[in-house]
PDB file of C-alpha atoms and ligand atoms in Angstrom:
ATOM      1  CA  MET J   1       0.000   0.000   0.000  1.00  0.00           C
ATOM      2  CA  SER J   2       1.377   3.416  -0.869  1.00  0.00           C
ATOM      3  CA  ASP J   3       2.164   6.081   1.717  1.00  0.00           C
ATOM      4  CA  LEU J   4      -0.559   8.639   2.268  1.00  0.00           C
ATOM      5  CA  VAL J   5      -0.518  12.228   3.437  1.00  0.00           C
ATOM      6  CA  GLY J   6      -2.054  12.614   6.884  1.00  0.00           C
ATOM      7  CA  VAL J   7      -2.891  16.060   8.272  1.00  0.00           C
ATOM      8  CA  ASP J   8      -3.551  17.134  11.846  1.00  0.00           C
ATOM      9  CA  LEU J   9      -5.498  20.393  11.731  1.00  0.00           C
ATOM     10  CA  GLY J  10      -5.291  21.817  15.249  1.00  0.00           C
ATOM     11  CA  GLY J  11      -6.519  25.005  16.908  1.00  0.00           C
ATOM     12  CA  THR J  12      -3.036  26.531  16.705  1.00  0.00           C
ATOM     13  CA  LYS J  13      -1.104  24.592  14.041  1.00  0.00           C
ATOM     14  CA  ILE J  14      -1.452  22.462  10.927  1.00  0.00           C
ATOM     15  CA  LEU J  15       0.893  19.455  10.651  1.00  0.00           C
ATOM     16  CA  ALA J  16       1.219  17.164   7.621  1.00  0.00           C
ATOM     17  CA  ARG J  17       3.348  14.001   7.214  1.00  0.00           C
ATOM     18  CA  PHE J  18       3.642  11.012   4.934  1.00  0.00           C
ATOM     19  CA  VAL J  19       2.290   7.907   6.675  1.00  0.00           C
ATOM     20  CA  ASN J  20       2.383   4.186   5.941  1.00  0.00           C
ATOM     21  CA  PRO J  21      -1.186   3.311   6.986  1.00  0.00           C
ATOM     22  CA  GLU J  22      -0.332  -0.334   7.694  1.00  0.00           C
ATOM     23  CA  THR J  23       2.580   0.239  10.068  1.00  0.00           C
ATOM     24  CA  GLY J  24       1.892   3.781  11.294  1.00  0.00           C
ATOM     25  CA  TRP J  25       5.425   4.755  10.303  1.00  0.00           C
ATOM     26  CA  SER J  26       5.620   8.424   9.275  1.00  0.00           C
ATOM     27  CA  GLU J  27       8.212  10.680   7.650  1.00  0.00           C
ATOM     28  CA  LYS J  28       8.847  14.288   6.594  1.00  0.00           C
ATOM     29  CA  ARG J  29       6.839  17.046   8.163  1.00  0.00           C
ATOM     30  CA  VAL J  30       5.446  20.388   7.126  1.00  0.00           C
ATOM     31  CA  LYS J  31       3.971  22.659   9.754  1.00  0.00           C
ATOM     32  CA  ARG J  32       2.428  26.104   9.873  1.00  0.00           C
ATOM     33  CA  PRO J  33       0.152  28.129  12.173  1.00  0.00           C
ATOM     34  CA  THR J  34      -3.622  27.776  11.793  1.00  0.00           C
ATOM     35  CA  PRO J  35      -5.110  31.014  10.406  1.00  0.00           C
ATOM     36  CA  SER J  36      -7.668  32.633  12.725  1.00  0.00           C
ATOM     37  CA  THR J  37      -9.576  34.316   9.892  1.00  0.00           C
ATOM     38  CA  GLY J  38     -12.219  31.673   9.200  1.00  0.00           C
ATOM     39  CA  PRO J  39     -12.663  28.322   7.474  1.00  0.00           C
ATOM     40  CA  SER J  40     -11.819  29.297   3.882  1.00  0.00           C
ATOM     41  CA  ASP J  41      -8.407  30.633   4.909  1.00  0.00           C
ATOM     42  CA  VAL J  42      -7.869  27.576   7.113  1.00  0.00           C
ATOM     43  CA  LEU J  43      -8.677  25.177   4.266  1.00  0.00           C
ATOM     44  CA  GLU J  44      -6.437  27.093   1.857  1.00  0.00           C
ATOM     45  CA  ALA J  45      -3.589  26.826   4.389  1.00  0.00           C
ATOM     46  CA  VAL J  46      -4.233  23.073   4.717  1.00  0.00           C
ATOM     47  CA  ALA J  47      -4.078  22.699   0.925  1.00  0.00           C
ATOM     48  CA  GLU J  48      -0.804  24.650   0.772  1.00  0.00           C
ATOM     49  CA  VAL J  49       0.755  22.504   3.520  1.00  0.00           C
ATOM     50  CA  ILE J  50      -0.198  19.362   1.581  1.00  0.00           C
ATOM     51  CA  GLU J  51       1.233  20.772  -1.665  1.00  0.00           C
ATOM     52  CA  GLU J  52       4.476  21.695   0.078  1.00  0.00           C
ATOM     53  CA  LEU J  53       4.821  18.196   1.570  1.00  0.00           C
ATOM     54  CA  ASP J  54       3.804  16.361  -1.600  1.00  0.00           C
ATOM     55  CA  PRO J  55       4.585  18.561  -4.629  1.00  0.00           C
ATOM     56  CA  ASP J  56       4.629  15.554  -6.992  1.00  0.00           C
ATOM     57  CA  ARG J  57       1.192  14.381  -5.789  1.00  0.00           C
ATOM     58  CA  THR J  58       2.335  10.863  -4.966  1.00  0.00           C
ATOM     59  CA  SER J  59      -0.326  10.407  -2.268  1.00  0.00           C
ATOM     60  CA  PRO J  60      -3.436   8.880  -3.892  1.00  0.00           C
ATOM     61  CA  ALA J  61      -5.720  10.192  -1.131  1.00  0.00           C
ATOM     62  CA  ILE J  62      -5.484  12.571   1.840  1.00  0.00           C
ATOM     63  CA  GLY J  63      -6.674  12.161   5.430  1.00  0.00           C
ATOM     64  CA  ILE J  64      -7.363  15.073   7.782  1.00  0.00           C
ATOM     65  CA  GLY J  65      -8.125  15.173  11.505  1.00  0.00           C
ATOM     66  CA  VAL J  66     -10.121  18.209  12.727  1.00  0.00           C
ATOM     67  CA  PRO J  67     -10.909  19.381  16.300  1.00  0.00           C
ATOM     68  CA  GLY J  68     -14.685  19.456  15.789  1.00  0.00           C
ATOM     69  CA  LEU J  69     -17.711  17.288  15.060  1.00  0.00           C
ATOM     70  CA  VAL J  70     -17.314  15.583  11.683  1.00  0.00           C
ATOM     71  CA  THR J  71     -19.842  13.425   9.796  1.00  0.00           C
ATOM     72  CA  ALA J  72     -18.771  10.227   8.011  1.00  0.00           C
ATOM     73  CA  ASP J  73     -18.787  12.058   4.666  1.00  0.00           C
ATOM     74  CA  GLY J  74     -16.463  14.775   5.909  1.00  0.00           C
ATOM     75  CA  ILE J  75     -18.742  17.674   6.805  1.00  0.00           C
ATOM     76  CA  VAL J  76     -17.479  19.547   9.861  1.00  0.00           C
ATOM     77  CA  THR J  77     -20.712  20.451  11.655  1.00  0.00           C
ATOM     78  CA  ARG J  78     -19.142  22.215  14.673  1.00  0.00           C
ATOM     79  CA  CYS J  79     -15.602  23.445  15.197  1.00  0.00           C
ATOM     80  CA  PRO J  80     -15.454  25.673  18.311  1.00  0.00           C
ATOM     81  CA  ASN J  81     -11.685  25.132  18.705  1.00  0.00           C
ATOM     82  CA  ILE J  82     -10.754  27.076  15.582  1.00  0.00           C
ATOM     83  CA  ASN J  83     -11.305  30.848  15.664  1.00  0.00           C
ATOM     84  CA  GLY J  84     -13.839  32.166  13.204  1.00  0.00           C
ATOM     85  CA  TRP J  85     -15.305  28.756  12.319  1.00  0.00           C
ATOM     86  CA  ASP J  86     -18.946  29.107  13.310  1.00  0.00           C
ATOM     87  CA  SER J  87     -20.980  27.225  10.698  1.00  0.00           C
ATOM     88  CA  PRO J  88     -20.876  23.772   9.014  1.00  0.00           C
ATOM     89  CA  VAL J  89     -18.334  23.330   6.214  1.00  0.00           C
ATOM     90  CA  ASP J  90     -18.034  20.456   3.733  1.00  0.00           C
ATOM     91  CA  VAL J  91     -14.284  20.044   4.216  1.00  0.00           C
ATOM     92  CA  ALA J  92     -14.031  16.792   2.253  1.00  0.00           C
ATOM     93  CA  ALA J  93     -15.756  18.194  -0.854  1.00  0.00           C
ATOM     94  CA  THR J  94     -13.946  21.540  -0.750  1.00  0.00           C
ATOM     95  CA  LEU J  95     -10.479  20.054  -0.371  1.00  0.00           C
ATOM     96  CA  SER J  96     -10.929  17.133  -2.745  1.00  0.00           C
ATOM     97  CA  LYS J  97     -11.932  19.632  -5.438  1.00  0.00           C
ATOM     98  CA  ARG J  98      -9.006  21.899  -4.584  1.00  0.00           C
ATOM     99  CA  LEU J  99      -6.474  19.031  -4.475  1.00  0.00           C
ATOM    100  CA  ASP J 100      -8.085  16.886  -7.177  1.00  0.00           C
ATOM    101  CA  ARG J 101      -7.904  13.761  -4.989  1.00  0.00           C
ATOM    102  CA  PRO J 102     -10.229  12.015  -2.515  1.00  0.00           C
ATOM    103  CA  VAL J 103     -10.073  13.518   0.983  1.00  0.00           C
ATOM    104  CA  ALA J 104     -11.225  11.782   4.174  1.00  0.00           C
ATOM    105  CA  VAL J 105     -12.004  13.933   7.221  1.00  0.00           C
ATOM    106  CA  GLY J 106     -12.444  12.778  10.826  1.00  0.00           C
ATOM    107  CA  ASN J 107     -12.595  14.228  14.321  1.00  0.00           C
ATOM    108  CA  ASP J 108      -9.087  14.419  15.814  1.00  0.00           C
ATOM    109  CA  VAL J 109      -9.908  12.191  18.790  1.00  0.00           C
ATOM    110  CA  ASN J 110     -11.699   9.711  16.527  1.00  0.00           C
ATOM    111  CA  VAL J 111      -8.711   9.377  14.210  1.00  0.00           C
ATOM    112  CA  GLY J 112      -6.434   9.088  17.262  1.00  0.00           C
ATOM    113  CA  THR J 113      -8.612   6.171  18.349  1.00  0.00           C
ATOM    114  CA  LEU J 114      -8.296   4.653  14.873  1.00  0.00           C
ATOM    115  CA  ALA J 115      -4.500   4.901  15.142  1.00  0.00           C
ATOM    116  CA  GLU J 116      -4.583   3.094  18.506  1.00  0.00           C
ATOM    117  CA  HIS J 117      -6.798   0.426  16.962  1.00  0.00           C
ATOM    118  CA  ARG J 118      -4.553  -0.315  13.971  1.00  0.00           C
ATOM    119  CA  VAL J 119      -1.028   0.312  15.202  1.00  0.00           C
ATOM    120  CA  GLY J 120      -1.334   0.814  18.974  1.00  0.00           C
ATOM    121  CA  ALA J 121      -2.869  -0.781  22.063  1.00  0.00           C
ATOM    122  CA  GLY J 122      -6.057  -1.884  20.288  1.00  0.00           C
ATOM    123  CA  GLN J 123      -4.542  -4.150  17.646  1.00  0.00           C
ATOM    124  CA  GLY J 124      -6.427  -7.421  17.190  1.00  0.00           C
ATOM    125  CA  THR J 125      -9.825  -6.405  18.530  1.00  0.00           C
ATOM    126  CA  THR J 126     -12.780  -5.705  16.217  1.00  0.00           C
ATOM    127  CA  ALA J 127     -14.573  -3.331  18.602  1.00  0.00           C
ATOM    128  CA  MET J 128     -13.193  -0.810  21.087  1.00  0.00           C
ATOM    129  CA  ALA J 129     -13.387   2.755  22.282  1.00  0.00           C
ATOM    130  CA  GLY J 130     -10.631   5.284  22.895  1.00  0.00           C
ATOM    131  CA  VAL J 131     -11.182   7.564  25.906  1.00  0.00           C
ATOM    132  CA  PHE J 132      -8.810  10.525  26.232  1.00  0.00           C
ATOM    133  CA  VAL J 133      -8.814  12.427  29.512  1.00  0.00           C
ATOM    134  CA  GLY J 134      -7.074  15.760  29.123  1.00  0.00           C
ATOM    135  CA  THR J 135      -8.433  19.306  29.475  1.00  0.00           C
ATOM    136  CA  GLY J 136     -11.747  17.770  28.448  1.00  0.00           C
ATOM    137  CA  VAL J 137     -12.717  14.161  27.857  1.00  0.00           C
ATOM    138  CA  GLY J 138     -12.907  12.954  24.246  1.00  0.00           C
ATOM    139  CA  GLY J 139     -13.669   9.573  22.821  1.00  0.00           C
ATOM    140  CA  GLY J 140     -13.769   7.554  19.634  1.00  0.00           C
ATOM    141  CA  LEU J 141     -15.577   4.383  18.694  1.00  0.00           C
ATOM    142  CA  ILE J 142     -14.560   1.408  16.546  1.00  0.00           C
ATOM    143  CA  ILE J 143     -17.236  -1.161  15.618  1.00  0.00           C
ATOM    144  CA  ASN J 144     -16.609  -3.999  13.133  1.00  0.00           C
ATOM    145  CA  ASN J 145     -13.072  -2.661  12.615  1.00  0.00           C
ATOM    146  CA  ARG J 146     -14.397   0.694  11.406  1.00  0.00           C
ATOM    147  CA  LEU J 147     -14.514   4.137  12.923  1.00  0.00           C
ATOM    148  CA  VAL J 148     -18.101   5.175  13.686  1.00  0.00           C
ATOM    149  CA  ALA J 149     -18.870   8.889  13.245  1.00  0.00           C
ATOM    150  CA  GLY J 150     -22.649   8.909  13.787  1.00  0.00           C
ATOM    151  CA  ALA J 151     -25.235  11.019  11.963  1.00  0.00           C
ATOM    152  CA  ARG J 152     -23.745  14.343  13.135  1.00  0.00           C
ATOM    153  CA  GLY J 153     -20.250  13.264  14.117  1.00  0.00           C
ATOM    154  CA  MET J 154     -21.193  12.881  17.775  1.00  0.00           C
ATOM    155  CA  ALA J 155     -20.572   9.133  18.185  1.00  0.00           C
ATOM    156  CA  GLY J 156     -18.045   8.316  20.892  1.00  0.00           C
ATOM    157  CA  GLU J 157     -18.398  11.694  22.673  1.00  0.00           C
ATOM    158  CA  ILE J 158     -18.286  10.070  26.098  1.00  0.00           C
ATOM    159  CA  GLY J 159     -17.277  13.332  27.792  1.00  0.00           C
ATOM    160  CA  HIS J 160     -20.828  14.585  27.421  1.00  0.00           C
ATOM    161  CA  VAL J 161     -22.770  11.591  28.698  1.00  0.00           C
ATOM    162  CA  THR J 162     -24.593  12.336  31.941  1.00  0.00           C
ATOM    163  CA  THR J 163     -23.125  10.571  34.960  1.00  0.00           C
ATOM    164  CA  HIS J 164     -24.475  12.866  37.713  1.00  0.00           C
ATOM    165  CA  THR J 165     -28.016  14.166  37.123  1.00  0.00           C
ATOM    166  CA  GLY J 166     -28.162  17.886  37.963  1.00  0.00           C
ATOM    167  CA  GLY J 167     -24.466  17.838  38.871  1.00  0.00           C
ATOM    168  CA  ARG J 168     -21.517  20.130  38.122  1.00  0.00           C
ATOM    169  CA  VAL J 169     -21.689  22.428  35.089  1.00  0.00           C
ATOM    170  CA  CYS J 170     -19.763  21.056  32.105  1.00  0.00           C
ATOM    171  CA  GLY J 171     -17.615  23.086  29.680  1.00  0.00           C
ATOM    172  CA  CYS J 172     -20.472  22.676  27.161  1.00  0.00           C
ATOM    173  CA  GLY J 173     -22.925  24.415  29.509  1.00  0.00           C
ATOM    174  CA  GLU J 174     -25.002  21.361  30.448  1.00  0.00           C
ATOM    175  CA  ARG J 175     -24.958  19.796  33.926  1.00  0.00           C
ATOM    176  CA  GLY J 176     -23.692  16.475  35.257  1.00  0.00           C
ATOM    177  CA  HIS J 177     -21.553  15.398  32.305  1.00  0.00           C
ATOM    178  CA  LEU J 178     -18.618  13.018  32.757  1.00  0.00           C
ATOM    179  CA  GLU J 179     -16.179  15.694  31.543  1.00  0.00           C
ATOM    180  CA  ALA J 180     -17.157  18.064  34.375  1.00  0.00           C
ATOM    181  CA  TYR J 181     -15.866  15.440  36.850  1.00  0.00           C
ATOM    182  CA  ALA J 182     -12.955  13.811  35.013  1.00  0.00           C
ATOM    183  CA  GLY J 183     -11.531  16.485  32.681  1.00  0.00           C
ATOM    184  CA  ARG J 184      -8.649  18.618  33.908  1.00  0.00           C
ATOM    185  CA  ALA J 185     -10.626  21.849  33.369  1.00  0.00           C
ATOM    186  CA  GLY J 186     -13.573  20.460  35.345  1.00  0.00           C
ATOM    187  CA  LEU J 187     -11.282  19.417  38.201  1.00  0.00           C
ATOM    188  CA  GLU J 188      -9.726  22.880  38.170  1.00  0.00           C
ATOM    189  CA  ARG J 189     -13.104  24.657  38.294  1.00  0.00           C
ATOM    190  CA  GLU J 190     -14.156  22.559  41.288  1.00  0.00           C
ATOM    191  CA  ALA J 191     -10.807  22.966  43.107  1.00  0.00           C
ATOM    192  CA  ARG J 192     -10.983  26.759  42.681  1.00  0.00           C
ATOM    193  CA  ARG J 193     -14.628  26.866  43.736  1.00  0.00           C
ATOM    194  CA  LEU J 194     -13.758  24.945  46.916  1.00  0.00           C
ATOM    195  CA  HIS J 195     -10.788  27.229  47.559  1.00  0.00           C
ATOM    196  CA  ALA J 196     -12.955  30.337  47.145  1.00  0.00           C
ATOM    197  CA  ALA J 197     -15.465  28.815  49.584  1.00  0.00           C
ATOM    198  CA  GLY J 198     -12.703  28.409  52.184  1.00  0.00           C
ATOM    199  CA  THR J 199     -11.564  24.813  51.584  1.00  0.00           C
ATOM    200  CA  GLU J 200      -7.786  25.027  51.135  1.00  0.00           C
ATOM    201  CA  ASN J 201      -6.313  22.453  48.777  1.00  0.00           C
ATOM    202  CA  GLU J 202      -2.956  21.439  47.285  1.00  0.00           C
ATOM    203  CA  LEU J 203      -4.107  21.926  43.695  1.00  0.00           C
ATOM    204  CA  VAL J 204      -4.689  25.657  44.071  1.00  0.00           C
ATOM    205  CA  ARG J 205      -1.611  26.017  46.319  1.00  0.00           C
ATOM    206  CA  LEU J 206       0.623  24.360  43.679  1.00  0.00           C
ATOM    207  CA  ALA J 207      -0.840  26.139  40.647  1.00  0.00           C
ATOM    208  CA  GLN J 208      -1.287  29.569  42.303  1.00  0.00           C
ATOM    209  CA  ASN J 209      -2.852  31.753  39.627  1.00  0.00           C
ATOM    210  CA  GLY J 210      -1.693  29.541  36.750  1.00  0.00           C
ATOM    211  CA  ARG J 211      -3.424  26.562  35.209  1.00  0.00           C
ATOM    212  CA  ILE J 212      -3.825  23.448  37.370  1.00  0.00           C
ATOM    213  CA  LYS J 213      -1.852  20.896  35.355  1.00  0.00           C
ATOM    214  CA  SER J 214      -1.958  17.109  35.340  1.00  0.00           C
ATOM    215  CA  SER J 215       1.432  17.171  37.088  1.00  0.00           C
ATOM    216  CA  HIS J 216      -0.097  19.219  39.939  1.00  0.00           C
ATOM    217  CA  ILE J 217      -2.839  16.608  40.288  1.00  0.00           C
ATOM    218  CA  ALA J 218      -0.237  13.823  40.558  1.00  0.00           C
ATOM    219  CA  LYS J 219       1.786  15.838  43.111  1.00  0.00           C
ATOM    220  CA  ALA J 220      -1.236  16.698  45.240  1.00  0.00           C
ATOM    221  CA  LEU J 221      -2.272  13.027  45.300  1.00  0.00           C
ATOM    222  CA  ALA J 222       1.236  11.936  46.292  1.00  0.00           C
ATOM    223  CA  SER J 223       1.162  14.411  49.206  1.00  0.00           C
ATOM    224  CA  GLY J 224      -2.106  12.909  50.446  1.00  0.00           C
ATOM    225  CA  ASP J 225      -4.223  16.038  49.965  1.00  0.00           C
ATOM    226  CA  SER J 226      -7.744  14.941  50.877  1.00  0.00           C
ATOM    227  CA  VAL J 227      -9.557  17.420  48.608  1.00  0.00           C
ATOM    228  CA  THR J 228      -7.609  16.131  45.595  1.00  0.00           C
ATOM    229  CA  GLU J 229      -8.298  12.547  46.657  1.00  0.00           C
ATOM    230  CA  ASP J 230     -12.027  13.318  46.764  1.00  0.00           C
ATOM    231  CA  LEU J 231     -11.929  15.019  43.359  1.00  0.00           C
ATOM    232  CA  ILE J 232     -10.108  12.054  41.808  1.00  0.00           C
ATOM    233  CA  ALA J 233     -12.552   9.649  43.463  1.00  0.00           C
ATOM    234  CA  ASP J 234     -15.353  11.600  41.736  1.00  0.00           C
ATOM    235  CA  ALA J 235     -13.451  11.416  38.427  1.00  0.00           C
ATOM    236  CA  VAL J 236     -12.996   7.658  38.814  1.00  0.00           C
ATOM    237  CA  GLU J 237     -16.683   7.237  39.600  1.00  0.00           C
ATOM    238  CA  ALA J 238     -17.787   9.272  36.553  1.00  0.00           C
ATOM    239  CA  LEU J 239     -15.431   7.362  34.245  1.00  0.00           C
ATOM    240  CA  ALA J 240     -16.528   4.015  35.678  1.00  0.00           C
ATOM    241  CA  ILE J 241     -20.218   4.851  35.151  1.00  0.00           C
ATOM    242  CA  GLY J 242     -19.672   6.172  31.635  1.00  0.00           C
ATOM    243  CA  ILE J 243     -17.197   3.587  30.362  1.00  0.00           C
ATOM    244  CA  GLY J 244     -19.072   0.652  31.873  1.00  0.00           C
ATOM    245  CA  SER J 245     -22.390   1.757  30.405  1.00  0.00           C
ATOM    246  CA  MET J 246     -20.844   2.362  26.996  1.00  0.00           C
ATOM    247  CA  ALA J 247     -18.994  -0.975  26.991  1.00  0.00           C
ATOM    248  CA  THR J 248     -22.191  -2.874  27.797  1.00  0.00           C
ATOM    249  CA  LEU J 249     -24.403  -0.911  25.381  1.00  0.00           C
ATOM    250  CA  LEU J 250     -22.018  -1.357  22.449  1.00  0.00           C
ATOM    251  CA  ASP J 251     -20.431  -4.681  23.481  1.00  0.00           C
ATOM    252  CA  LEU J 252     -16.861  -3.358  23.635  1.00  0.00           C
ATOM    253  CA  PRO J 253     -14.295  -5.805  25.016  1.00  0.00           C
ATOM    254  CA  LEU J 254     -11.612  -3.088  25.164  1.00  0.00           C
ATOM    255  CA  VAL J 255     -11.297   0.579  26.075  1.00  0.00           C
ATOM    256  CA  VAL J 256      -7.946   2.245  25.414  1.00  0.00           C
ATOM    257  CA  MET J 257      -7.286   5.277  27.610  1.00  0.00           C
ATOM    258  CA  GLY J 258      -4.902   8.185  27.082  1.00  0.00           C
ATOM    259  CA  GLY J 259      -4.641  11.961  27.416  1.00  0.00           C
ATOM    260  CA  GLY J 260      -2.642  14.153  29.811  1.00  0.00           C
ATOM    261  CA  VAL J 261      -4.436  13.128  33.023  1.00  0.00           C
ATOM    262  CA  VAL J 262      -4.235   9.385  32.243  1.00  0.00           C
ATOM    263  CA  ASP J 263      -0.587   9.696  31.158  1.00  0.00           C
ATOM    264  CA  ARG J 264       0.237  11.231  34.559  1.00  0.00           C
ATOM    265  CA  LEU J 265      -1.837   8.957  36.793  1.00  0.00           C
ATOM    266  CA  GLY J 266      -1.091   5.805  34.790  1.00  0.00           C
ATOM    267  CA  LYS J 267      -2.091   2.200  35.425  1.00  0.00           C
ATOM    268  CA  ASP J 268      -3.220   2.854  39.023  1.00  0.00           C
ATOM    269  CA  PHE J 269      -5.892   5.204  37.724  1.00  0.00           C
ATOM    270  CA  LEU J 270      -7.179   2.588  35.244  1.00  0.00           C
ATOM    271  CA  GLN J 271      -7.220  -0.010  37.986  1.00  0.00           C
ATOM    272  CA  GLN J 272      -9.274   2.269  40.239  1.00  0.00           C
ATOM    273  CA  ILE J 273     -11.798   2.722  37.427  1.00  0.00           C
ATOM    274  CA  SER J 274     -11.978  -1.037  36.772  1.00  0.00           C
ATOM    275  CA  GLU J 275     -12.413  -1.818  40.447  1.00  0.00           C
ATOM    276  CA  SER J 276     -14.937   0.941  41.129  1.00  0.00           C
ATOM    277  CA  THR J 277     -18.291  -0.265  42.456  1.00  0.00           C
ATOM    278  CA  ALA J 278     -19.797   2.418  40.180  1.00  0.00           C
ATOM    279  CA  PHE J 279     -18.638   0.603  37.016  1.00  0.00           C
ATOM    280  CA  GLY J 280     -21.719   0.692  34.808  1.00  0.00           C
ATOM    281  CA  GLY J 281     -23.545  -1.950  32.811  1.00  0.00           C
ATOM    282  CA  PHE J 282     -22.522  -5.577  33.341  1.00  0.00           C
ATOM    283  CA  GLY J 283     -19.376  -4.491  35.182  1.00  0.00           C
ATOM    284  CA  SER J 284     -15.682  -4.405  34.436  1.00  0.00           C
ATOM    285  CA  SER J 285     -15.396  -8.128  33.674  1.00  0.00           C
ATOM    286  CA  VAL J 286     -16.840  -7.468  30.202  1.00  0.00           C
ATOM    287  CA  CYS J 287     -14.319  -4.771  29.315  1.00  0.00           C
ATOM    288  CA  GLU J 288     -10.557  -4.517  29.632  1.00  0.00           C
ATOM    289  CA  LEU J 289      -8.975  -1.066  30.164  1.00  0.00           C
ATOM    290  CA  LYS J 290      -5.567  -0.502  28.588  1.00  0.00           C
ATOM    291  CA  LEU J 291      -3.202   2.470  28.459  1.00  0.00           C
ATOM    292  CA  ALA J 292      -2.829   4.016  24.993  1.00  0.00           C
ATOM    293  CA  GLU J 293       0.536   3.527  23.343  1.00  0.00           C
ATOM    294  CA  ARG J 294       0.984   7.270  22.778  1.00  0.00           C
ATOM    295  CA  ILE J 295       1.807   6.918  19.082  1.00  0.00           C
ATOM    296  CA  ASP J 296       3.919   9.793  17.717  1.00  0.00           C
ATOM    297  CA  ASP J 297       1.690  12.227  15.855  1.00  0.00           C
ATOM    298  CA  ALA J 298      -1.291   9.905  16.388  1.00  0.00           C
ATOM    299  CA  GLY J 299      -3.653  12.429  14.764  1.00  0.00           C
ATOM    300  CA  VAL J 300      -1.643  12.474  11.542  1.00  0.00           C
ATOM    301  CA  VAL J 301      -1.287   8.670  11.506  1.00  0.00           C
ATOM    302  CA  GLY J 302      -4.978   8.088  12.226  1.00  0.00           C
ATOM    303  CA  ALA J 303      -6.035  10.569   9.532  1.00  0.00           C
ATOM    304  CA  ALA J 304      -3.981   8.669   6.929  1.00  0.00           C
ATOM    305  CA  ILE J 305      -5.470   5.345   8.094  1.00  0.00           C
ATOM    306  CA  LEU J 306      -8.966   6.841   7.728  1.00  0.00           C
ATOM    307  CA  ALA J 307      -8.163   7.832   4.131  1.00  0.00           C
ATOM    308  CA  ALA J 308      -6.792   4.339   3.407  1.00  0.00           C
ATOM    309  CA  ASP J 309      -9.966   2.774   4.885  1.00  0.00           C
ATOM    310  CA  GLN J 310     -12.206   4.974   2.770  1.00  0.00           C
ATOM    311  CA  PHE J 311     -10.384   5.090  -0.552  1.00  0.00           C
ATOM    312  CA  LEU J 312      -7.761   2.354  -0.994  1.00  0.00           C
TER     313      LEU J 312
HETATM  314 ZN1   ZN U 401     -20.774  18.523  28.436  1.00  0.00          ZN
END
């Protein structure tokens, strides 16, 4: 199979590389900042990055990962992480016309999940989910060896399932979502709220006025700070409810977990989730939790695999 161009379109930068979709091996890189002047400038910049990387047009198809909701046919329905992008755009059609080649488009977390499935921790299973716990909580879904996008690109968005009815306010504005309990930003909001209400805690003491980072969470846990322990217990509970319910509903034998918070807290954190009495559905015996392999440039690799799946 020939090497394909994979592109990671991020909120701040665009990265393109050549990728072997069977091994995940990648080479060469072209990078530039993401324009903040709206989708047509962004797509033109993406096209220019691809032309710079592949001037001879050796790649038979292109794959692109985008930080927004993306339908299976490559329409980006929501993209709040890129400035000036406030309405749906048919990225696949626009770019395939511009580049005169087929273009596959997927959500960045979804294509990261696809990379884990083919060349990472999920190899060998036909169905799995990726759950990435960072600033927020993102997820991707593989069923019958294929990435599932859903009708509006929402499939796999485990961060916004409700685990606590009427609970903490989520980054999306709704209440009680998993992300409000397990995402780094949600933990930070709660730690600062407690601090403002007079409950001192290590997280705010370590971060001062800066961002509470995953490393602060690990440090505060190691020092035995009880507020942090309670917050992480809530995060574990939310993840156990959400992951267990999803694994039972969709019959997933494997969930691969990554992201900044998981990278810091490691296997112990996964074990706490597995052993939680809150684990949803038929319980943790139906679903193994594994750490992601943290593939280099997973977004780029997964985007190229998506293009290979769709067009080769
Ligand atoms: Zn939400």
